[in-house]
Short mmCIF file of C-alpha atoms in Angstrom, two decimals:
data_model
loop_
_atom_site.label_atom_id
_atom_site.label_comp_id
_atom_site.label_asym_id
_atom_site.label_seq_id
_atom_site.Cartn_x
_atom_site.Cartn_y
_atom_site.Cartn_z
CA UNK A 1 96.31 98.85 65.11
CA UNK A 2 97.15 95.92 67.42
CA UNK A 3 100.84 96.80 67.62
CA UNK A 4 100.04 100.29 68.88
CA UNK A 5 97.70 98.82 71.51
CA UNK A 6 100.48 96.43 72.62
CA UNK A 7 102.89 99.32 72.93
CA UNK A 8 100.34 101.38 74.84
CA UNK A 9 99.67 98.46 77.16
CA UNK A 10 103.39 98.14 77.88
CA UNK A 11 103.75 101.89 78.42
CA UNK A 12 100.84 101.97 80.88
CA UNK A 13 102.29 98.99 82.72
CA UNK A 14 105.67 100.71 83.03
CA UNK A 15 103.91 103.79 84.40
CA UNK A 16 101.99 101.61 86.86
CA UNK A 17 98.61 102.55 85.38
CA UNK A 18 96.94 99.15 85.59
CA UNK A 19 93.41 100.35 84.70
CA UNK A 20 94.66 101.95 81.47
CA UNK A 21 96.73 98.86 80.66
CA UNK A 22 93.66 96.71 81.27
CA UNK A 23 91.59 98.85 78.91
CA UNK A 24 94.14 98.48 76.11
CA UNK A 25 94.51 94.75 76.75
CA UNK A 26 90.74 94.31 76.65
CA UNK A 27 90.63 96.13 73.32
CA UNK A 28 93.31 93.77 71.98
CA UNK A 29 91.36 90.71 73.08
CA UNK A 30 88.10 92.10 71.72
CA UNK A 31 89.73 92.65 68.34
CA UNK A 32 91.38 89.23 68.30
CA UNK A 33 89.95 86.81 70.87
CA UNK A 34 92.09 83.92 69.63
CA UNK A 35 95.35 85.83 70.16
CA UNK A 36 96.71 83.83 73.09
CA UNK A 37 99.41 86.40 73.83
CA UNK A 38 96.78 89.13 74.18
CA UNK A 39 94.59 86.93 76.38
CA UNK A 40 97.59 86.06 78.55
CA UNK A 41 98.52 89.73 78.87
CA UNK A 42 94.97 90.59 79.98
CA UNK A 43 94.94 87.70 82.45
CA UNK A 44 98.26 88.88 83.92
CA UNK A 45 97.05 92.46 84.25
CA UNK A 46 93.82 91.37 85.93
CA UNK A 47 95.82 89.22 88.34
CA UNK A 48 98.11 92.13 89.22
CA UNK A 49 95.10 94.40 89.70
CA UNK A 50 93.43 91.82 91.92
CA UNK A 51 96.53 91.63 94.09
CA UNK A 52 96.72 95.38 94.37
CA UNK A 53 93.04 96.17 94.86
CA UNK A 54 91.88 92.91 96.49
CA UNK A 55 88.99 92.89 94.02
CA UNK A 56 87.73 89.29 93.85
CA UNK A 57 86.04 89.91 90.48
CA UNK A 58 89.37 90.74 88.84
CA UNK A 59 90.91 87.64 90.37
CA UNK A 60 88.02 85.45 89.20
CA UNK A 61 88.20 86.83 85.66
CA UNK A 62 91.96 86.33 85.61
CA UNK A 63 91.59 82.69 86.68
CA UNK A 64 88.91 82.13 84.03
CA UNK A 65 91.22 83.44 81.32
CA UNK A 66 94.15 81.34 82.55
CA UNK A 67 91.92 78.24 82.51
CA UNK A 68 90.81 79.03 78.95
CA UNK A 69 94.43 79.40 77.93
CA UNK A 70 95.30 76.06 79.50
CA UNK A 71 92.71 74.31 77.34
CA UNK A 72 94.16 75.87 74.19
CA UNK A 73 97.68 74.57 74.80
#
């Protein structure tokens, strides 16, 4: 259920568990790749993870998603 995944994503974010939030956000996007809110949420989470972990792959993926979103709007 997408609503449960959204709630779980929010709960993990509030707890500071970015990897778990990312997993739920990825599941949301996989289930509905045209859901711009879900894609934006995943892009945000990846950006926050990149800032925290300094992982350039997370940053690159986040930028890719933000660029895709920009072309949809």
